[in-house]
Short mmCIF file of C-alpha atoms in Angstrom, two decimals:
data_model
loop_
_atom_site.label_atom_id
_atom_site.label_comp_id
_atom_site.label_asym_id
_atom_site.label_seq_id
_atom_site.Cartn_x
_atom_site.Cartn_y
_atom_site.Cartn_z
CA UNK N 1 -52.79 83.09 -28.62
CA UNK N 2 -56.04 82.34 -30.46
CA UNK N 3 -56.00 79.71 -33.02
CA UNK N 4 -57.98 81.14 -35.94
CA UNK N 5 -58.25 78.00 -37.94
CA UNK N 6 -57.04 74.32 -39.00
CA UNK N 7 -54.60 76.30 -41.28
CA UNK N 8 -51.50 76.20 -38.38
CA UNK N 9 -50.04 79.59 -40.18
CA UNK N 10 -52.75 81.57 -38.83
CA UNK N 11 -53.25 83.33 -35.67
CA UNK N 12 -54.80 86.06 -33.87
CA UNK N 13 -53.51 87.81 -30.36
CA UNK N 14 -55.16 90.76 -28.30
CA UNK N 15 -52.91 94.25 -28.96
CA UNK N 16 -51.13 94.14 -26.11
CA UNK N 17 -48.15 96.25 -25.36
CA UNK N 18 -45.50 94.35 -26.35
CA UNK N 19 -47.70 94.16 -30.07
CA UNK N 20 -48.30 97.49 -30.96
CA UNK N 21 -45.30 97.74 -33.61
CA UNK N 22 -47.49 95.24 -35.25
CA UNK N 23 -50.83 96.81 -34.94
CA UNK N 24 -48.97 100.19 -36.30
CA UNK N 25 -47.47 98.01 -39.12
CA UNK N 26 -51.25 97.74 -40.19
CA UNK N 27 -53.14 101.02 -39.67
CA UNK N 28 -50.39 103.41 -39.76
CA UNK N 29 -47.10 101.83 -42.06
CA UNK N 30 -46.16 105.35 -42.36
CA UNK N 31 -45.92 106.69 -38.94
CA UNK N 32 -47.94 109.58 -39.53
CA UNK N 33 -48.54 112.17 -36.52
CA UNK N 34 -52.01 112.92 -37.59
CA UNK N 35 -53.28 109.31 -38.16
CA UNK N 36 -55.93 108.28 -36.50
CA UNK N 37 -54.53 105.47 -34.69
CA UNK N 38 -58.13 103.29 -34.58
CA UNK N 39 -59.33 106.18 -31.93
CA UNK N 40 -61.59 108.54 -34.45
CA UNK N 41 -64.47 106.06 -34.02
CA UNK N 42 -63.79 104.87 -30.39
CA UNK N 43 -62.93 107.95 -27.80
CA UNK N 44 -64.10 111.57 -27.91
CA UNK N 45 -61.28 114.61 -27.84
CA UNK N 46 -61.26 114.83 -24.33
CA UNK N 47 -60.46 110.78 -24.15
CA UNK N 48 -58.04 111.31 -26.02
CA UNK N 49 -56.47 114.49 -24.61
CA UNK N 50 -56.71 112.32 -20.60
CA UNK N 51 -55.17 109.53 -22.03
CA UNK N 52 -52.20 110.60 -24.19
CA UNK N 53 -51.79 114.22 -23.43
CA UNK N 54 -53.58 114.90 -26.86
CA UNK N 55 -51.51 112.38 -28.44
CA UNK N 56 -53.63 109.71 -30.75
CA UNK N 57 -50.67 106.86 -30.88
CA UNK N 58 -49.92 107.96 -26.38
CA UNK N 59 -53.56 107.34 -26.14
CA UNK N 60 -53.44 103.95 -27.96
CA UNK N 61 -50.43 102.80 -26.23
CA UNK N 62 -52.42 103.13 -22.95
CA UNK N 63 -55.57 101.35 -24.31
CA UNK N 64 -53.19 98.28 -25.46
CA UNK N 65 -52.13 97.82 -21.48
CA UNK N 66 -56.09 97.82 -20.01
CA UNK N 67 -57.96 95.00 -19.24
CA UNK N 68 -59.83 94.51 -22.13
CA UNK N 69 -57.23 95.15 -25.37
CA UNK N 70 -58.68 97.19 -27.80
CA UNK N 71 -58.70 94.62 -30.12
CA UNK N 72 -56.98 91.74 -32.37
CA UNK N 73 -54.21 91.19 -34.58
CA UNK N 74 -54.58 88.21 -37.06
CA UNK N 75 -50.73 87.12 -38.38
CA UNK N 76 -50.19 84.67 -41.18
CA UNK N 77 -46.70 82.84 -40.77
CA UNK N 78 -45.86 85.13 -38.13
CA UNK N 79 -46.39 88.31 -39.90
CA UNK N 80 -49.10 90.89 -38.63
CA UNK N 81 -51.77 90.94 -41.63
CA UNK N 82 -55.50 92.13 -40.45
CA UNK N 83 -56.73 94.61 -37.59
CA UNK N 84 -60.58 94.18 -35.49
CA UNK N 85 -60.89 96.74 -33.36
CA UNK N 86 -63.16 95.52 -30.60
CA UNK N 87 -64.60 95.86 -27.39
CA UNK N 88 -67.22 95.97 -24.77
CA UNK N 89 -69.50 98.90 -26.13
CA UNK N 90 -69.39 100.29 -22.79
CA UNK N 91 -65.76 100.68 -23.15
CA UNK N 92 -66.26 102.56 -26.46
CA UNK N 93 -66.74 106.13 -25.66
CA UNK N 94 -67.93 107.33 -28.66
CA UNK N 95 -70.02 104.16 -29.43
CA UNK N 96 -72.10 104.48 -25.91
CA UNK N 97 -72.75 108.15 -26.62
CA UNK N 98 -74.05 107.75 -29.81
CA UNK N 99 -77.02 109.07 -31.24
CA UNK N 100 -76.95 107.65 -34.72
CA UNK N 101 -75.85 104.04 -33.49
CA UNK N 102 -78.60 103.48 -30.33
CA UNK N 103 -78.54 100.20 -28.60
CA UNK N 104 -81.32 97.42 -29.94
CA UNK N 105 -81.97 96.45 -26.46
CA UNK N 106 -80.00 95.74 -22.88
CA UNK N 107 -77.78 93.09 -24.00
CA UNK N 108 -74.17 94.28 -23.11
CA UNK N 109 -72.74 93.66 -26.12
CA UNK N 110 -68.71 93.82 -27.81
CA UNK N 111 -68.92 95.73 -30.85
CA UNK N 112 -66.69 95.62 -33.51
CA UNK N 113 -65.89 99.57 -35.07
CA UNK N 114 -63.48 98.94 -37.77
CA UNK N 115 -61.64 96.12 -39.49
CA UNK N 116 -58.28 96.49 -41.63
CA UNK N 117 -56.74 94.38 -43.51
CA UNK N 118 -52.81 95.20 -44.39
CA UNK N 119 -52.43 96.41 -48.14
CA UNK N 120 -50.48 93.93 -50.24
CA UNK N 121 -52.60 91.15 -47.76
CA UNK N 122 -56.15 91.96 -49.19
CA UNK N 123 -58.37 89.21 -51.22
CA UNK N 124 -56.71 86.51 -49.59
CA UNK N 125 -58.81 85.49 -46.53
CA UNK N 126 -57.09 87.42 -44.03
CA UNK N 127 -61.18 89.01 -42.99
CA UNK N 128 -62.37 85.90 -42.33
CA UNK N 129 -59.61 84.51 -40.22
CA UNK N 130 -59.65 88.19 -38.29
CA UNK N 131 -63.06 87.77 -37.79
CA UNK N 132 -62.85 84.10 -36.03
CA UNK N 133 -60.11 85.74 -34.19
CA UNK N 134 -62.08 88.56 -32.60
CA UNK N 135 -64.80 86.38 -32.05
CA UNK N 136 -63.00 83.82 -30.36
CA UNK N 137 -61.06 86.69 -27.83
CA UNK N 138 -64.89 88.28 -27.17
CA UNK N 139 -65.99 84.89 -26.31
CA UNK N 140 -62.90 84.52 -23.96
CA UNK N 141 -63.74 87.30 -22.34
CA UNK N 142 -67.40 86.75 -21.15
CA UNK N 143 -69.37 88.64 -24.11
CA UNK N 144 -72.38 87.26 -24.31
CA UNK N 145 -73.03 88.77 -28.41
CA UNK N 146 -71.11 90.66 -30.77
CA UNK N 147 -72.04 93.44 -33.19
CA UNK N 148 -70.92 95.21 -36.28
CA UNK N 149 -72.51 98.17 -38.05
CA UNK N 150 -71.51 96.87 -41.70
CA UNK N 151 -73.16 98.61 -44.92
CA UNK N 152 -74.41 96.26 -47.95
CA UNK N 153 -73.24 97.47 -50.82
CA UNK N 154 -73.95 96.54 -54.41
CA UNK N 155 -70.92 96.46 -55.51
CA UNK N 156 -67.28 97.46 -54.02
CA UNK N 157 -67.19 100.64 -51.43
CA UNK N 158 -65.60 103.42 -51.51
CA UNK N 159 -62.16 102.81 -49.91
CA UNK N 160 -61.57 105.07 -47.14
CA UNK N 161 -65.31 103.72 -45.49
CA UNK N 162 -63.97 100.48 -46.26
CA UNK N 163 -63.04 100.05 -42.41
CA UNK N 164 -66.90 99.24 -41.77
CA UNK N 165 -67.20 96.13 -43.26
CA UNK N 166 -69.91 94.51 -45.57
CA UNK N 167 -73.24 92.80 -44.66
CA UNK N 168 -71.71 89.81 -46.90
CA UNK N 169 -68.35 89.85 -45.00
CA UNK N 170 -70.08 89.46 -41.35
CA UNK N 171 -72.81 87.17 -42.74
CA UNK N 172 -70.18 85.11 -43.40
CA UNK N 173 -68.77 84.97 -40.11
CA UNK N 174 -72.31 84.00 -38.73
CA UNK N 175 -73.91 87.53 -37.99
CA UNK N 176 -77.24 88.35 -38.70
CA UNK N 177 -79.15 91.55 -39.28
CA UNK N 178 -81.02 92.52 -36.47
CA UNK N 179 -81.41 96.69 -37.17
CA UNK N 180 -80.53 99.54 -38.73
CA UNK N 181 -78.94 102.76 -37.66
CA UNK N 182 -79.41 106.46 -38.41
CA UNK N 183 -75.52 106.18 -39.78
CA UNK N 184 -74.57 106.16 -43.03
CA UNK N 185 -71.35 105.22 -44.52
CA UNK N 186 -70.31 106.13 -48.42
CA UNK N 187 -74.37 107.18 -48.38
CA UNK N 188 -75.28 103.88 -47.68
CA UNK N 189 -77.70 103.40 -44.43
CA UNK N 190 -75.55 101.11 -41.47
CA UNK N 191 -76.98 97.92 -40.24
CA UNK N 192 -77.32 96.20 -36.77
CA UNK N 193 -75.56 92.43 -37.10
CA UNK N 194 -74.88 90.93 -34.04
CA UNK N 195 -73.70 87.27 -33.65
CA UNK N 196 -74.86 85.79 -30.02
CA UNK N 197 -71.86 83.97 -28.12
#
């Protein structure tokens, strides 16, 4: 367990196995087939199709039992609230191979590719304790900096690029622009935050 905060009700835990009702109670409450299951920014087809046989939730299963999760969970009183999907960058297929997202330099850096927080759980803190969370579990692990590629909207974002995160929302959680990217998000141009370890 990682203790997100003096607030005792809140924690965050790597996805293991044995967690991955929870982290389905987040991104998938429905059980759809189709969903996307946190893989759509993270492994290519073929990953997918090695992996789980073509199967998006197989696949995920499998990725919950590796080394290095494939991400956190933040709970509040016990009940699974918030989802940071994160990892070593060279663990993220589609991440490494990207042409839109290049690496700033040689660091070998975790990156953080989406963040969800539970409906019915939003406005209520549950990002910033998810953040300390996944922050906390990359610093366990060795990473020497973390980064997002947030956009910084003027006002609210569209919804369904929501999963990106804000410049404001990582600022907060003591990132710092250091780039841009070629990638856009709800037309907006995605930044380069990273927050050294």
């Amino acid at each position: 367990m990682i203790q997100t905060a003096a607030d005792t009700g809140w924690e965050t835990h790597p996805v293991t196995p044995d967690r991955f009702e929870d982290f389905a109670a987040i991104v998938n409450p429905t059980g759809r087939d189709k969903h996307c299951w946190c893989l759509s920014h993270r492994l290519r087809v073929k990953d997918i199709e090695e992996l789980g046989g073509g199967n998006r939730e197989t696949a995920m299963r499998k990725l919950c039992g590796r080394d290095n999760p494939p991400g956190v969970i933040a709970y509040r009183d016990g009940e699974p609230v918030g989802w940071c999907s994160i990892g070593p960058r060279a663990e993220i297929p589609l991440l490494a191979a990207s042409k839109l997202i290049r690496p700033v330099d040689g660091v070998p850096v975790w990156s953080i590719i989406c963040v969800v927080v539970r409906s019915g759980h939003r406005r209520q803190g549950v990002t910033e304790h998810l953040l300390e969370g996944a922050i906390a579990y990359a610093a366990s692990r060795g990473a020497p900096a973390i980064e997002a590629h947030p956009v910084d909207p003027d006002g609210r974002m569209d919804t369904t690029m929501a999963f990106v995160g804000t410049r404001a929302m990582f600022e907060r959680a003591g990132f710092r622009v250091i780039g841009t990217t070629d990638a856009v998000a709800s037309r907006m141009p995605r930044l380069v935050m990273r927050r050294d370890l």
